PDB file of C-alpha atoms in Angstrom:
ATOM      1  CA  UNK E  15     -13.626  23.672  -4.549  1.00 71.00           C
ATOM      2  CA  UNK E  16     -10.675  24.319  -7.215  1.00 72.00           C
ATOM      3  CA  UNK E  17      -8.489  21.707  -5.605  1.00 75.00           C
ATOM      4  CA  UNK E  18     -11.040  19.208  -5.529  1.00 84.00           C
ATOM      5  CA  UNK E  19     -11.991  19.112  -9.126  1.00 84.00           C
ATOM      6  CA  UNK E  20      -8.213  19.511  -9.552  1.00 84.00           C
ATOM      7  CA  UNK E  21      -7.820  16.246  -7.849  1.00 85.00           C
ATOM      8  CA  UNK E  22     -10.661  14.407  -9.369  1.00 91.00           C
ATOM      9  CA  UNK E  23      -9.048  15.398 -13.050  1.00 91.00           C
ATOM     10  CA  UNK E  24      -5.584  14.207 -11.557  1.00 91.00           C
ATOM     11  CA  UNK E  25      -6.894  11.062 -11.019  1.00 92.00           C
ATOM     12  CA  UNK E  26      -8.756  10.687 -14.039  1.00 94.00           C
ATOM     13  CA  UNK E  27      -5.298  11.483 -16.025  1.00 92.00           C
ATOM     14  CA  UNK E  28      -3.314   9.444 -13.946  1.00 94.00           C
ATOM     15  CA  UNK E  29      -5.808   6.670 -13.797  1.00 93.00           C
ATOM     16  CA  UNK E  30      -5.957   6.849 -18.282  1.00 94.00           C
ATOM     17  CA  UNK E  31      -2.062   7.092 -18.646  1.00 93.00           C
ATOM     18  CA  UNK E  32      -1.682   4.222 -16.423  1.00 91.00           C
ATOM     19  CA  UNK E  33      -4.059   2.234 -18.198  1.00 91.00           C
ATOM     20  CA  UNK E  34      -2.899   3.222 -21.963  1.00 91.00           C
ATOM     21  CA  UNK E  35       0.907   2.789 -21.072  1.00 91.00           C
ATOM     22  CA  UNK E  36       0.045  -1.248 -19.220  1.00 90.00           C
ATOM     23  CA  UNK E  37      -2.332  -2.036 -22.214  1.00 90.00           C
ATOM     24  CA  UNK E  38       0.338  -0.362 -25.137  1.00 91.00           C
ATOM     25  CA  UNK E  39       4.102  -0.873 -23.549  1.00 90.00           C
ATOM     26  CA  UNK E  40       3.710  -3.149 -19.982  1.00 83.00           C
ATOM     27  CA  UNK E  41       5.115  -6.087 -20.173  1.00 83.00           C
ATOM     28  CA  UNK E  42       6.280  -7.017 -16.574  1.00 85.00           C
ATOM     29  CA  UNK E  43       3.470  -7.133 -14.005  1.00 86.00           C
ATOM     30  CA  UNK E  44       3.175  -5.440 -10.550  1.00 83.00           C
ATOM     31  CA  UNK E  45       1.139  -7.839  -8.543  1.00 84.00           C
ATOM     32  CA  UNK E  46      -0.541 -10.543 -10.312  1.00 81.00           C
ATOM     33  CA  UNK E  47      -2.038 -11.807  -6.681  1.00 86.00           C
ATOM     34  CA  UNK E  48      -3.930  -8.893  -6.339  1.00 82.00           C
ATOM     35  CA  UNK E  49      -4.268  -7.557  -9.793  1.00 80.00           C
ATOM     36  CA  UNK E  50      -3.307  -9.626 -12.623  1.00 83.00           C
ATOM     37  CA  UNK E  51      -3.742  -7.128 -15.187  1.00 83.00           C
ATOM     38  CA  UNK E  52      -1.833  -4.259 -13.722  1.00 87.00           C
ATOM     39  CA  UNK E  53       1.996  -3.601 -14.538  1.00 90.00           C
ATOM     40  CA  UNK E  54       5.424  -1.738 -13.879  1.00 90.00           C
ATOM     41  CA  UNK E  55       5.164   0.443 -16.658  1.00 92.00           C
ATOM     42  CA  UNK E  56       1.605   1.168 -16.326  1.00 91.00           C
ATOM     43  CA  UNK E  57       2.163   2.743 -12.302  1.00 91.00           C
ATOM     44  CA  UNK E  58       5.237   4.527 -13.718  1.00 93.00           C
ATOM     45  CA  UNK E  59       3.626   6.286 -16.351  1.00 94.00           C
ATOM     46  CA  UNK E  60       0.512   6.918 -14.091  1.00 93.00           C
ATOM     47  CA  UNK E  61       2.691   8.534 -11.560  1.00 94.00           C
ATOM     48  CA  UNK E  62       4.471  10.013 -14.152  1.00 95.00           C
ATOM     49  CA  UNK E  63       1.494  11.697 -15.858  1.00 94.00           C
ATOM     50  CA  UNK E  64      -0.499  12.611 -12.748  1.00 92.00           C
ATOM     51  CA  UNK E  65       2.813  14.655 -11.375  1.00 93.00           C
ATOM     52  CA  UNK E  66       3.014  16.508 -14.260  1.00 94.00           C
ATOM     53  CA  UNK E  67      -0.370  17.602 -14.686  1.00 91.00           C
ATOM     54  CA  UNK E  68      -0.949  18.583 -10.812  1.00 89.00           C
ATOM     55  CA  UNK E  69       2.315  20.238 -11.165  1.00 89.00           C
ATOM     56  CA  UNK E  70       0.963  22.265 -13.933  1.00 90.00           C
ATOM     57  CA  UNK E  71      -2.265  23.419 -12.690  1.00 86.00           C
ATOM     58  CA  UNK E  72      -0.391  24.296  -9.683  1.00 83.00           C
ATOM     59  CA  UNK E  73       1.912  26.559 -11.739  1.00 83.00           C
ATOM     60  CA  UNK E  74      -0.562  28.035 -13.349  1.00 82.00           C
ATOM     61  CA  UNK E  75      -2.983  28.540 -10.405  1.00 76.00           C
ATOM     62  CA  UNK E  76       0.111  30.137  -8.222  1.00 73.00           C
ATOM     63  CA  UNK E  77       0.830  32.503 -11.206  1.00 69.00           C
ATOM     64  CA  UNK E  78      -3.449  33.495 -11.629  1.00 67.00           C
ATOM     65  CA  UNK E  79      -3.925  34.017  -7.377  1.00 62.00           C
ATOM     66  CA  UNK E  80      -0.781  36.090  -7.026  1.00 60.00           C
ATOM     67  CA  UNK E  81      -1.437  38.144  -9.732  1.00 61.00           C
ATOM     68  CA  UNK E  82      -4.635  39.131  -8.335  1.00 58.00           C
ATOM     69  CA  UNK E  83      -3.199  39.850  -4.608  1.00 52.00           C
TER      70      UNK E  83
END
């Protein structure tokens, strides 16, 4: 159940830095065919946001379970 609210946040973060960075900094657009709003800078920081945050939870989750084994 952990990882799946885990997730859900994830995407939420991911999903609100990738929006904030296109809307603030993006200037060059991804695929205006499919999404005209959507850009470069806006998937970077998305994956760039999302990464860290799963990567954190993860570090903190390894350091709570194996403290407890």
């Amino acid at each position: 159940i952990l990882f799946t609210y885990l997730a859900i946040i994830s995407i939420s973060v991911s999903d609100v830095a990738a929006y904030e960075a296109g809307r603030r900094i993006g200037k060059r657009k991804l695929i205006e065919s499919i999404s005209p709003n959507k850009t470069d800078e806006g998937l970077v920081f998305g994956l760039l946001f999302g990464s860290i945050f799963m990567s954190i939870n993860f570090y903190i989750n390894l350091n709570i379970n194996l403290r407890y084994i």
